[in-house]
mmCIF file of C-alpha atoms in Angstrom:
data_model
loop_
_atom_site.group_PDB
_atom_site.id
_atom_site.type_symbol
_atom_site.label_atom_id
_atom_site.label_comp_id
_atom_site.label_asym_id
_atom_site.label_seq_id
_atom_site.Cartn_x
_atom_site.Cartn_y
_atom_site.Cartn_z
ATOM 1 C CA MET E 1 152.350 114.596 -24.441
ATOM 2 C CA ARG E 2 149.037 115.294 -25.159
ATOM 3 C CA LEU E 3 147.040 118.317 -24.659
ATOM 4 C CA ARG E 4 144.117 116.942 -22.404
ATOM 5 C CA THR E 5 146.940 115.673 -19.841
ATOM 6 C CA LYS E 6 148.337 118.833 -20.171
ATOM 7 C CA ALA E 7 144.992 120.576 -19.533
ATOM 8 C CA TYR E 8 144.950 117.877 -16.502
ATOM 9 C CA LEU E 9 148.256 118.945 -15.367
ATOM 10 C CA LEU E 10 148.030 122.442 -15.207
ATOM 11 C CA ILE E 11 144.703 122.653 -13.664
ATOM 12 C CA GLY E 12 146.090 120.601 -11.051
ATOM 13 C CA PHE E 13 149.155 122.669 -10.142
ATOM 14 C CA ILE E 14 146.920 125.437 -10.172
ATOM 15 C CA GLY E 15 144.972 123.695 -7.485
ATOM 16 C CA LEU E 16 147.473 122.741 -5.479
ATOM 17 C CA LEU E 17 149.179 126.160 -5.555
ATOM 18 C CA MET E 18 145.139 127.724 -4.174
ATOM 19 C CA VAL E 19 145.299 125.039 -1.470
ATOM 20 C CA THR E 20 149.286 125.966 -0.507
ATOM 21 C CA VAL E 21 148.009 129.422 -0.742
ATOM 22 C CA SER E 22 145.068 128.861 1.149
ATOM 23 C CA ALA E 23 146.945 127.331 4.150
ATOM 24 C CA VAL E 24 149.600 130.208 4.729
ATOM 25 C CA GLY E 25 146.969 132.583 4.675
ATOM 26 C CA TRP E 26 145.413 130.545 7.476
ATOM 27 C CA TYR E 27 148.269 130.426 8.836
ATOM 28 C CA ALA E 28 149.442 133.654 8.822
ATOM 29 C CA LEU E 29 145.371 134.930 10.133
ATOM 30 C CA ALA E 30 145.977 132.652 12.648
ATOM 31 C CA THR E 31 149.400 134.333 14.123
ATOM 32 C CA LEU E 32 148.098 137.459 13.716
ATOM 33 C CA ASP E 33 145.294 136.519 15.559
ATOM 34 C CA ARG E 34 147.080 135.027 18.256
ATOM 35 C CA ALA E 35 149.717 138.027 18.631
ATOM 36 C CA LEU E 36 146.544 140.463 18.353
ATOM 37 C CA HIS E 37 145.010 138.901 21.754
ATOM 38 C CA ASP E 38 148.582 138.322 23.345
ATOM 39 C CA VAL E 39 148.804 142.338 22.791
ATOM 40 C CA ALA E 40 145.039 143.019 23.903
ATOM 41 C CA GLU E 41 145.489 140.587 27.031
ATOM 42 C CA HIS E 42 149.089 141.403 28.237
ATOM 43 C CA GLN E 43 150.704 144.204 26.582
ATOM 44 C CA ILE E 44 148.219 147.018 26.266
ATOM 45 C CA PRO E 45 146.924 146.530 30.303
ATOM 46 C CA THR E 46 150.650 146.251 30.817
ATOM 47 C CA LEU E 47 151.225 149.822 29.014
ATOM 48 C CA VAL E 48 148.168 150.966 30.552
ATOM 49 C CA GLU E 49 149.432 150.188 34.036
ATOM 50 C CA HIS E 50 153.221 151.219 33.957
ATOM 51 C CA LYS E 51 153.598 153.945 31.418
ATOM 52 C CA ILE E 52 150.430 155.476 30.890
ATOM 53 C CA ASN E 53 148.534 155.529 34.624
ATOM 54 C CA PRO E 54 151.802 157.148 35.934
ATOM 55 C CA LEU E 55 151.706 159.498 33.129
ATOM 56 C CA ILE E 56 148.540 160.457 33.963
ATOM 57 C CA ASN E 57 149.199 160.784 37.704
ATOM 58 C CA GLU E 58 152.672 162.612 37.549
ATOM 59 C CA GLN E 59 151.669 165.067 34.486
ATOM 60 C CA VAL E 60 147.883 165.913 34.968
ATOM 61 C CA GLY E 61 147.091 165.003 38.391
ATOM 62 C CA ALA E 62 150.213 167.647 40.141
ATOM 63 C CA LEU E 63 148.975 170.301 36.949
ATOM 64 C CA ILE E 64 145.245 169.908 38.408
ATOM 65 C CA SER E 65 145.767 170.026 41.714
ATOM 66 C CA GLN E 66 149.080 171.449 42.199
ATOM 67 C CA ASP E 67 149.697 174.226 39.580
ATOM 68 C CA LEU E 68 146.643 175.589 38.205
ATOM 69 C CA PRO E 69 145.259 175.866 41.539
ATOM 70 C CA GLU E 70 148.157 178.121 42.497
ATOM 71 C CA VAL E 71 148.650 180.110 38.893
ATOM 72 C CA ALA E 72 144.836 181.187 39.402
ATOM 73 C CA GLY E 73 145.300 181.944 43.363
ATOM 74 C CA ARG E 74 148.398 184.024 42.530
ATOM 75 C CA TYR E 75 146.400 185.994 39.869
ATOM 76 C CA GLU E 76 143.485 186.507 42.246
ATOM 77 C CA SER E 77 146.012 187.840 44.720
ATOM 78 C CA ILE E 78 147.517 190.457 41.859
ATOM 79 C CA THR E 79 143.524 191.396 41.072
ATOM 80 C CA LEU E 80 143.103 192.132 44.875
ATOM 81 C CA MET E 81 145.884 194.299 44.968
ATOM 82 C CA LEU E 82 144.434 196.009 42.098
ATOM 83 C CA ASN E 83 141.737 196.461 43.623
ATOM 84 C CA ALA E 84 143.094 198.294 46.624
ATOM 85 C CA ASP E 85 145.063 200.019 44.417
ATOM 86 C CA ARG E 86 142.304 201.709 43.442
ATOM 87 C CA ASP E 87 141.164 201.765 46.811
ATOM 88 C CA MET E 88 143.902 204.108 47.879
ATOM 89 C CA TYR E 89 143.241 206.716 44.715
ATOM 90 C CA GLN E 90 140.126 206.846 45.694
ATOM 91 C CA ALA E 91 140.545 207.783 49.467
ATOM 92 C CA LEU E 92 143.271 210.715 48.173
ATOM 93 C CA VAL E 93 140.175 211.992 45.683
ATOM 94 C CA ALA E 94 138.432 212.273 49.034
ATOM 95 C CA GLU E 95 140.934 213.587 51.201
ATOM 96 C CA ARG E 96 141.197 216.438 48.404
ATOM 97 C CA GLU E 97 136.790 216.642 48.362
ATOM 98 C CA ALA E 98 136.861 217.128 51.893
ATOM 99 C CA LEU E 99 140.037 219.860 51.570
ATOM 100 C CA ALA E 100 137.162 221.616 48.962
ATOM 101 C CA ALA E 101 133.980 220.910 50.618
ATOM 102 C CA SER E 102 131.512 224.285 50.934
ATOM 103 C CA THR E 103 129.485 222.533 53.131
ATOM 104 C CA PRO E 104 129.029 220.026 56.208
ATOM 105 C CA GLU E 105 127.111 217.621 54.172
ATOM 106 C CA ALA E 106 129.908 217.638 51.377
ATOM 107 C CA TRP E 107 132.691 217.118 53.660
ATOM 108 C CA GLU E 108 130.546 214.331 55.893
ATOM 109 C CA LYS E 109 130.307 212.474 52.109
ATOM 110 C CA ALA E 110 134.226 213.144 51.331
ATOM 111 C CA LYS E 111 134.854 211.626 55.221
ATOM 112 C CA GLN E 112 133.263 208.665 54.688
ATOM 113 C CA ALA E 113 134.865 207.801 51.468
ATOM 114 C CA SER E 114 137.608 208.311 52.980
ATOM 115 C CA GLU E 115 137.151 206.262 55.770
ATOM 116 C CA GLU E 116 135.261 203.324 53.762
ATOM 117 C CA ASN E 117 138.088 203.103 50.714
ATOM 118 C CA LEU E 118 141.011 203.011 53.429
ATOM 119 C CA GLY E 119 139.142 200.364 55.167
ATOM 120 C CA GLN E 120 138.824 198.651 51.796
ATOM 121 C CA ALA E 121 142.397 198.822 50.442
ATOM 122 C CA GLU E 122 143.810 197.522 54.011
ATOM 123 C CA GLU E 123 141.316 194.319 54.100
ATOM 124 C CA ARG E 124 141.952 193.557 50.090
ATOM 125 C CA VAL E 125 146.112 193.838 50.471
ATOM 126 C CA LYS E 126 145.585 191.643 53.473
ATOM 127 C CA LYS E 127 143.075 188.961 52.048
ATOM 128 C CA SER E 128 145.571 188.836 48.727
ATOM 129 C CA LEU E 129 148.539 186.916 50.688
ATOM 130 C CA GLU E 130 145.957 184.702 52.513
ATOM 131 C CA LYS E 131 146.819 181.439 50.521
ATOM 132 C CA TYR E 132 149.738 182.318 48.219
ATOM 133 C CA ASP E 133 153.252 184.558 49.637
ATOM 134 C CA SER E 134 156.324 184.109 49.768
ATOM 135 C CA PRO E 135 159.420 185.081 52.380
ATOM 136 C CA THR E 136 159.582 188.260 50.058
ATOM 137 C CA LEU E 137 156.109 188.825 49.834
ATOM 138 C CA ARG E 138 155.522 188.740 53.578
ATOM 139 C CA GLU E 139 158.593 190.904 54.521
ATOM 140 C CA LEU E 140 156.786 192.985 51.326
ATOM 141 C CA TYR E 141 153.771 193.323 53.125
ATOM 142 C CA GLN E 142 155.158 194.411 56.770
ATOM 143 C CA LYS E 143 156.866 197.384 54.780
ATOM 144 C CA PHE E 144 153.620 198.260 53.052
ATOM 145 C CA GLN E 145 151.805 197.946 56.234
ATOM 146 C CA GLU E 146 153.940 200.988 57.735
ATOM 147 C CA ALA E 147 153.501 202.790 54.641
ATOM 148 C CA PHE E 148 150.322 202.509 54.689
ATOM 149 C CA GLN E 149 149.646 203.054 58.100
ATOM 150 C CA ALA E 150 151.574 205.867 58.227
ATOM 151 C CA TRP E 151 149.467 207.482 55.389
ATOM 152 C CA LYS E 152 146.368 206.652 56.865
ATOM 153 C CA SER E 153 147.091 208.291 60.041
ATOM 154 C CA VAL E 154 148.383 211.436 58.127
ATOM 155 C CA THR E 155 144.697 211.828 55.338
ATOM 156 C CA SER E 156 142.556 211.221 58.080
ATOM 157 C CA GLU E 157 144.771 213.570 59.839
ATOM 158 C CA VAL E 158 143.747 215.964 57.047
ATOM 159 C CA VAL E 159 140.318 214.956 56.570
ATOM 160 C CA ALA E 160 139.720 215.963 60.017
ATOM 161 C CA LYS E 161 141.140 218.966 60.128
ATOM 162 C CA ALA E 162 139.077 220.170 56.401
ATOM 163 C CA ALA E 163 136.013 220.246 58.616
ATOM 164 C CA HIS E 164 137.474 223.439 60.286
ATOM 165 C CA PRO E 165 137.829 226.698 57.829
ATOM 166 C CA ASP E 166 140.381 228.173 60.084
ATOM 167 C CA GLN E 167 142.277 225.116 59.645
ATOM 168 C CA ARG E 168 142.105 224.173 56.039
ATOM 169 C CA GLU E 169 144.932 226.101 55.099
ATOM 170 C CA ALA E 170 147.292 223.918 57.227
ATOM 171 C CA ALA E 171 145.180 220.970 56.344
ATOM 172 C CA THR E 172 146.311 221.309 52.610
ATOM 173 C CA GLU E 173 149.950 222.179 53.005
ATOM 174 C CA ILE E 174 149.961 218.309 55.093
ATOM 175 C CA SER E 175 147.853 217.377 52.014
ATOM 176 C CA ARG E 176 150.961 218.225 49.605
ATOM 177 C CA ALA E 177 153.828 217.010 51.506
ATOM 178 C CA ALA E 178 153.429 214.530 53.903
ATOM 179 C CA SER E 179 150.308 213.037 52.816
ATOM 180 C CA VAL E 180 151.099 212.951 48.862
ATOM 181 C CA ALA E 181 154.645 211.162 50.111
ATOM 182 C CA HIS E 182 153.257 208.445 52.509
ATOM 183 C CA PHE E 183 150.609 207.604 50.101
ATOM 184 C CA ASP E 184 153.545 206.943 46.987
ATOM 185 C CA GLU E 185 155.527 205.077 48.883
ATOM 186 C CA ALA E 186 152.560 202.591 49.913
ATOM 187 C CA ARG E 187 151.783 202.380 46.630
ATOM 188 C CA HIS E 188 154.924 201.757 45.147
ATOM 189 C CA ILE E 189 155.574 199.278 47.773
ATOM 190 C CA LEU E 190 152.369 197.665 46.791
ATOM 191 C CA ASP E 191 153.247 197.575 43.064
ATOM 192 C CA VAL E 192 156.659 196.219 44.168
ATOM 193 C CA MET E 193 154.165 192.876 45.562
ATOM 194 C CA GLN E 194 152.735 192.128 42.507
ATOM 195 C CA ASP E 195 155.718 192.133 40.183
ATOM 196 C CA GLU E 196 156.911 189.683 43.072
ATOM 197 C CA GLN E 197 153.908 187.514 43.225
ATOM 198 C CA GLN E 198 153.853 187.861 39.030
ATOM 199 C CA ALA E 199 157.468 186.513 39.703
ATOM 200 C CA GLN E 200 156.142 183.674 41.376
ATOM 201 C CA ILE E 201 153.369 183.087 38.679
ATOM 202 C CA GLU E 202 156.546 182.542 36.319
ATOM 203 C CA ARG E 203 158.471 180.352 38.889
ATOM 204 C CA VAL E 204 155.372 177.509 39.007
ATOM 205 C CA LEU E 205 154.912 177.782 34.950
ATOM 206 C CA LYS E 206 158.825 176.909 34.646
ATOM 207 C CA ALA E 207 158.723 174.163 37.372
ATOM 208 C CA THR E 208 155.632 172.632 35.801
ATOM 209 C CA ALA E 209 156.864 172.837 32.145
ATOM 210 C CA GLU E 210 160.373 171.552 33.694
ATOM 211 C CA ARG E 211 158.778 168.532 35.308
ATOM 212 C CA ASN E 212 156.479 167.799 31.976
ATOM 213 C CA SER E 213 160.029 167.383 30.218
ATOM 214 C CA MET E 214 161.312 165.347 32.344
ATOM 215 C CA ILE E 215 158.204 162.591 32.320
ATOM 216 C CA ALA E 216 158.339 162.976 28.325
ATOM 217 C CA ALA E 217 162.376 162.208 28.517
ATOM 218 C CA ASN E 218 161.603 159.502 31.071
ATOM 219 C CA GLN E 219 158.713 157.961 29.205
ATOM 220 C CA ARG E 220 160.945 157.634 26.132
ATOM 221 C CA TYR E 221 164.069 156.135 27.510
ATOM 222 C CA PRO E 222 162.777 154.333 30.425
ATOM 223 C CA ASP E 223 165.227 152.603 32.646
ATOM 224 C CA ASP E 224 164.149 149.038 31.560
ATOM 225 C CA CYS E 225 164.711 149.664 27.988
ATOM 226 C CA SER E 226 167.822 149.921 27.034
ATOM 227 C CA ALA E 227 167.671 149.757 23.502
ATOM 228 C CA ASP E 228 165.988 152.631 23.672
ATOM 229 C CA ARG E 229 168.419 154.474 24.764
ATOM 230 C CA GLY E 230 170.774 153.057 21.811
ATOM 231 C CA ASP E 231 172.466 151.038 24.888
ATOM 232 C CA GLN E 232 174.032 148.196 22.758
ATOM 233 C CA PRO E 233 176.219 144.960 24.657
ATOM 234 C CA SER E 234 179.321 144.764 23.998
ATOM 235 C CA ASP E 235 180.556 142.288 21.661
ATOM 236 C CA PRO E 236 182.709 139.668 23.820
ATOM 237 C CA LYS E 237 186.111 139.592 22.208
#
């Protein structure tokens, strides 16, 4: 066979190969285009509608509308209790200042401080349970009210007696005994209330984590995708 003939055959073969490759490439691109079109037009909207949107509604929606407000509200409740505890301590300080007052003006100042801090403490504890409480917190609040009112009565008596020099010795004895006892009891209950509120916060956080885990599991193993769960149809015998 002549060299020229071989060259023509080689060129023809290369041309045929290029045409074949081009045809295969065009077919592959057309198939890919149809596949991408199907994904964009059908599969992605279905995925968004049936998987992504429910995930957002269940997980993010509950987190924003329920969990975060409750956690923030309970932390605010604890802050109010801490401030009430500070008010109670300031009222106790005012009681001691009334006993030590050397002038009517000093006694009057101590009396006003006592009344102001007692009122603030009572109001703050009440406000701390307006939005988020629990059966345990309501029971503790009732006990706190009883202890606080008992202390309020005693400390007010001490301050009143401190205005009279001849009654200060008796007032001092009441302050050291009954007043301190009721004060400690009320503060202890308030501490327990803070612990209970913290426990409620941990309950919410735990429930949130469990719900998120369950949602993630449902997304990983949907009921209608047995293959994803590893369920294989049994071989017919």
